[in-house]
Structure formats: C-alpha cells, structure tokens
PDB file of C-alpha atoms in Angstrom:
ATOM      1  CA  UNK A   2      91.113 139.012  81.996  1.00 50.00           C
ATOM      2  CA  UNK A   3      89.795 135.943  83.969  1.00 45.00           C
ATOM      3  CA  UNK A   4      90.551 136.110  88.066  1.00 49.00           C
ATOM      4  CA  UNK A   5      90.607 133.068  89.998  1.00 43.00           C
ATOM      5  CA  UNK A   6      90.355 132.829  93.834  1.00 43.00           C
ATOM      6  CA  UNK A   7      93.254 131.824  95.740  1.00 49.00           C
ATOM      7  CA  UNK A   8      93.310 128.306  96.673  1.00 46.00           C
ATOM      8  CA  UNK A   9      93.424 127.230 100.472  1.00 49.00           C
ATOM      9  CA  UNK A  10      94.602 123.888 102.073  1.00 46.00           C
ATOM     10  CA  UNK A  11      95.720 121.041 100.297  1.00 44.00           C
ATOM     11  CA  UNK A  12      93.957 119.304  97.459  1.00 41.00           C
ATOM     12  CA  UNK A  13      91.584 116.522  98.176  1.00 39.00           C
ATOM     13  CA  UNK A  14      92.180 113.362  95.880  1.00 38.00           C
ATOM     14  CA  UNK A  15      89.327 110.874  95.031  1.00 36.00           C
ATOM     15  CA  UNK A  16      90.378 107.725  97.299  1.00 36.00           C
ATOM     16  CA  UNK A  17      89.302 104.977  94.785  1.00 33.00           C
ATOM     17  CA  UNK A  18      91.169 106.878  91.989  1.00 32.00           C
ATOM     18  CA  UNK A  19      94.229 106.443  94.351  1.00 31.00           C
ATOM     19  CA  UNK A  20      94.123 102.881  94.253  1.00 40.00           C
ATOM     20  CA  UNK A  21      93.729 102.695  90.373  1.00 41.00           C
ATOM     21  CA  UNK A  22      96.850 104.975  90.158  1.00 49.00           C
ATOM     22  CA  UNK A  23      99.256 103.143  92.387  1.00 66.00           C
ATOM     23  CA  UNK A  24     101.651 100.435  90.747  1.00 72.00           C
ATOM     24  CA  UNK A  25     100.749  96.923  91.104  1.00 84.00           C
ATOM     25  CA  UNK A  26     104.312  95.506  92.085  1.00 90.00           C
ATOM     26  CA  UNK A  27     103.386  91.710  92.030  1.00 95.00           C
ATOM     27  CA  UNK A  28     105.351  88.427  90.408  1.00 97.00           C
ATOM     28  CA  UNK A  29     102.201  86.838  88.793  1.00 97.00           C
ATOM     29  CA  UNK A  30     102.642  83.269  87.217  1.00 97.00           C
ATOM     30  CA  UNK A  31     100.021  83.339  84.859  1.00 97.00           C
ATOM     31  CA  UNK A  32      98.783  80.370  83.175  1.00 97.00           C
ATOM     32  CA  UNK A  33      96.356  80.602  80.335  1.00 95.00           C
ATOM     33  CA  UNK A  34      96.007  78.099  77.272  1.00 94.00           C
ATOM     34  CA  UNK A  35      94.579  80.515  74.783  1.00 93.00           C
ATOM     35  CA  UNK A  36      97.398  82.205  73.727  1.00 93.00           C
ATOM     36  CA  UNK A  37      95.688  85.438  72.959  1.00 93.00           C
ATOM     37  CA  UNK A  38      94.067  85.636  76.094  1.00 91.00           C
ATOM     38  CA  UNK A  39      97.493  85.059  78.217  1.00 94.00           C
ATOM     39  CA  UNK A  40      99.071  87.632  76.027  1.00 96.00           C
ATOM     40  CA  UNK A  41      96.374  90.208  76.405  1.00 94.00           C
ATOM     41  CA  UNK A  42      96.503  89.873  80.183  1.00 95.00           C
ATOM     42  CA  UNK A  43     100.234  89.649  80.709  1.00 97.00           C
ATOM     43  CA  UNK A  44     100.601  93.104  78.740  1.00 96.00           C
ATOM     44  CA  UNK A  45      97.639  94.113  81.245  1.00 94.00           C
ATOM     45  CA  UNK A  46      99.478  93.281  84.203  1.00 96.00           C
ATOM     46  CA  UNK A  47     102.413  94.597  82.926  1.00 96.00           C
ATOM     47  CA  UNK A  48     101.557  97.942  82.516  1.00 94.00           C
ATOM     48  CA  UNK A  49     100.413  97.988  85.938  1.00 94.00           C
ATOM     49  CA  UNK A  50     103.608  97.318  87.390  1.00 95.00           C
ATOM     50  CA  UNK A  51     103.700  93.542  87.433  1.00 96.00           C
ATOM     51  CA  UNK A  52     106.445  90.987  86.506  1.00 97.00           C
ATOM     52  CA  UNK A  53     104.754  88.423  84.629  1.00 97.00           C
ATOM     53  CA  UNK A  54     105.850  84.997  83.302  1.00 97.00           C
ATOM     54  CA  UNK A  55     103.128  83.553  81.167  1.00 97.00           C
ATOM     55  CA  UNK A  56     102.761  79.547  80.180  1.00 96.00           C
ATOM     56  CA  UNK A  57     100.225  77.981  78.333  1.00 95.00           C
ATOM     57  CA  UNK A  58     101.057  74.555  79.548  1.00 93.00           C
ATOM     58  CA  UNK A  59      99.844  73.938  83.059  1.00 94.00           C
ATOM     59  CA  UNK A  60     101.419  70.498  83.313  1.00 91.00           C
ATOM     60  CA  UNK A  61     105.114  72.655  83.434  1.00 89.00           C
ATOM     61  CA  UNK A  62     104.046  75.288  86.282  1.00 89.00           C
ATOM     62  CA  UNK A  63     104.974  73.152  89.150  1.00 84.00           C
ATOM     63  CA  UNK A  64     108.422  73.275  88.277  1.00 86.00           C
ATOM     64  CA  UNK A  65     108.579  76.863  88.011  1.00 91.00           C
ATOM     65  CA  UNK A  66     106.806  77.211  91.502  1.00 92.00           C
ATOM     66  CA  UNK A  67     109.407  75.836  93.006  1.00 90.00           C
ATOM     67  CA  UNK A  68     111.993  78.155  90.897  1.00 92.00           C
ATOM     68  CA  UNK A  69     110.670  81.324  90.801  1.00 92.00           C
ATOM     69  CA  UNK A  70     109.343  83.232  93.624  1.00 93.00           C
ATOM     70  CA  UNK A  71     105.687  84.256  92.332  1.00 95.00           C
ATOM     71  CA  UNK A  72     103.456  86.393  94.805  1.00 96.00           C
ATOM     72  CA  UNK A  73     100.169  85.281  92.891  1.00 97.00           C
ATOM     73  CA  UNK A  74      99.298  82.187  90.398  1.00 97.00           C
ATOM     74  CA  UNK A  75      96.673  83.613  88.037  1.00 97.00           C
ATOM     75  CA  UNK A  76      95.188  80.695  86.199  1.00 95.00           C
ATOM     76  CA  UNK A  77      92.322  79.903  83.847  1.00 94.00           C
ATOM     77  CA  UNK A  78      90.061  77.347  85.173  1.00 91.00           C
ATOM     78  CA  UNK A  79      89.416  75.596  81.809  1.00 90.00           C
ATOM     79  CA  UNK A  80      92.631  73.955  80.302  1.00 92.00           C
ATOM     80  CA  UNK A  81      93.096  70.870  78.594  1.00 91.00           C
ATOM     81  CA  UNK A  82      95.474  68.070  80.763  1.00 90.00           C
ATOM     82  CA  UNK A  83      94.857  69.890  83.857  1.00 92.00           C
ATOM     83  CA  UNK A  84      92.323  72.697  84.790  1.00 91.00           C
ATOM     84  CA  UNK A  85      92.918  75.371  87.348  1.00 92.00           C
ATOM     85  CA  UNK A  86      91.754  73.552  90.219  1.00 90.00           C
ATOM     86  CA  UNK A  87      93.865  70.745  89.836  1.00 92.00           C
ATOM     87  CA  UNK A  88      97.043  73.229  89.187  1.00 94.00           C
ATOM     88  CA  UNK A  89      95.877  75.244  92.227  1.00 94.00           C
ATOM     89  CA  UNK A  90      95.851  71.957  94.610  1.00 93.00           C
ATOM     90  CA  UNK A  91      99.635  71.265  93.168  1.00 94.00           C
ATOM     91  CA  UNK A  92     100.347  74.812  93.578  1.00 95.00           C
ATOM     92  CA  UNK A  93      99.493  74.313  97.711  1.00 94.00           C
ATOM     93  CA  UNK A  94     101.351  71.451  97.600  1.00 94.00           C
ATOM     94  CA  UNK A  95     104.745  72.953  96.694  1.00 94.00           C
ATOM     95  CA  UNK A  96     103.913  76.224  98.199  1.00 93.00           C
ATOM     96  CA  UNK A  97     100.969  76.591 100.359  1.00 92.00           C
ATOM     97  CA  UNK A  98     101.132  80.360 100.891  1.00 93.00           C
ATOM     98  CA  UNK A  99     101.118  81.297  97.127  1.00 95.00           C
ATOM     99  CA  UNK A 100      97.649  82.774  96.574  1.00 95.00           C
ATOM    100  CA  UNK A 101      95.799  80.914  93.483  1.00 95.00           C
ATOM    101  CA  UNK A 102      93.008  83.488  91.906  1.00 94.00           C
ATOM    102  CA  UNK A 103      91.162  81.478  89.110  1.00 91.00           C
ATOM    103  CA  UNK A 104      89.740  83.152  85.924  1.00 91.00           C
ATOM    104  CA  UNK A 105      86.872  81.651  83.902  1.00 85.00           C
ATOM    105  CA  UNK A 106      84.611  82.691  81.639  1.00 78.00           C
ATOM    106  CA  UNK A 107      81.860  79.992  82.755  1.00 68.00           C
ATOM    107  CA  UNK A 108      78.826  80.864  84.260  1.00 60.00           C
ATOM    108  CA  UNK A 109      80.354  80.469  88.326  1.00 57.00           C
ATOM    109  CA  UNK A 110      77.440  80.093  90.140  1.00 54.00           C
ATOM    110  CA  UNK A 111      79.230  77.979  92.613  1.00 59.00           C
ATOM    111  CA  UNK A 112      82.568  80.208  92.940  1.00 63.00           C
ATOM    112  CA  UNK A 113      82.054  79.971  96.899  1.00 60.00           C
ATOM    113  CA  UNK A 114      82.306  76.119  96.775  1.00 58.00           C
ATOM    114  CA  UNK A 115      85.815  76.412  94.714  1.00 64.00           C
ATOM    115  CA  UNK A 116      87.052  78.874  97.191  1.00 62.00           C
ATOM    116  CA  UNK A 117      86.211  76.911  99.752  1.00 59.00           C
ATOM    117  CA  UNK A 118      88.137  74.150  98.584  1.00 73.00           C
ATOM    118  CA  UNK A 119      91.195  75.576 100.302  1.00 79.00           C
ATOM    119  CA  UNK A 120      93.004  76.002  97.305  1.00 89.00           C
ATOM    120  CA  UNK A 121      91.386  78.858  95.617  1.00 89.00           C
ATOM    121  CA  UNK A 122      92.200  82.199  96.919  1.00 90.00           C
ATOM    122  CA  UNK A 123      90.096  84.665  94.432  1.00 88.00           C
ATOM    123  CA  UNK A 124      87.639  84.120  91.480  1.00 88.00           C
ATOM    124  CA  UNK A 125      87.806  86.276  88.415  1.00 89.00           C
ATOM    125  CA  UNK A 126      84.845  86.305  86.067  1.00 86.00           C
ATOM    126  CA  UNK A 127      85.460  86.962  82.080  1.00 83.00           C
ATOM    127  CA  UNK A 128      85.033  89.453  80.951  1.00 85.00           C
ATOM    128  CA  UNK A 129      87.007  91.396  83.590  1.00 86.00           C
ATOM    129  CA  UNK A 130      89.125  94.460  83.666  1.00 89.00           C
ATOM    130  CA  UNK A 131      91.740  95.807  85.604  1.00 91.00           C
ATOM    131  CA  UNK A 132      89.751  96.846  88.846  1.00 91.00           C
ATOM    132  CA  UNK A 133      88.270  93.434  89.365  1.00 90.00           C
ATOM    133  CA  UNK A 134      91.822  92.123  89.200  1.00 92.00           C
ATOM    134  CA  UNK A 135      93.279  94.946  91.790  1.00 92.00           C
ATOM    135  CA  UNK A 136      90.073  93.923  93.972  1.00 90.00           C
ATOM    136  CA  UNK A 137      90.935  90.121  93.757  1.00 89.00           C
ATOM    137  CA  UNK A 138      94.654  90.928  94.272  1.00 90.00           C
ATOM    138  CA  UNK A 139      93.947  93.086  97.344  1.00 87.00           C
ATOM    139  CA  UNK A 140      91.693  90.424  98.979  1.00 82.00           C
ATOM    140  CA  UNK A 141      94.613  87.727  99.000  1.00 78.00           C
TER     141      UNK A 141
END
C-alpha cells in the first residue's frame, strides 16, 4: 500500500502550456502556390481550431477578401504572378484592418523593412512551428 499526502490548494498550471492548449478561433485566408506546403499548413491550422480557406493563386484572393470575413491573411512571400508583398498591398487597399502575415523560406535579413512598409503585419520564417504561428497571430 502506498500513501500519498493530501493535496492542498488549487493546482498551478504552466502558463506557457495554457497558451498552446487554447484553441485558435481565427478565419484564415491562406495563400501558397506550393500545394503540399499549403495543404499541410491548412491542416495544422484547422487542428488548432481555425477556419481556413486555401488558395494557390494569389491573383484570385482580392475577390475573396471582399466577400469572406477573414481575420488574417497568411501568405507565402515568393509566388509566381504576384508575390506576397504585392498581395498584401492589394489586401490592404481593400480592407486595411486585416493583418497580413508573410511566410518565407528565404533568409530574411530585411524582415523589419518589409513589416515597416505598412502592409505587412507579421513574418514567419520557414521552417516554422505552431508556437511561431501563434506568436505572430497574437502580435497582430
């Protein structure tokens, strides 16, 4: 027989764990021309509680922004036809209050300059994890 002392007081939760356990209730407009990357990220976001609309063609996004009430636009930086910065400018021209977060695998020494241009609200470098995504979302 093993005897354990009685617990007194309420259990203390680890604060960083609380943040990671909370559901992210965001409507995300995700734009990535790489199908596998976009689908994987969309699944990750859905598992965290987000509603996600995924698009591979950045030129089609302007119409979506006008008609779907998204909370965040999450876009790849390097895409053919229209890069993430140009897409962010178009999004802000339609709805300036929607945060736009860039995702890139490039070495981004100038990410502060990109954020300072007025159309980029956050930046996530590849490879990324959910903590990085949560941190950027919380910063918007």
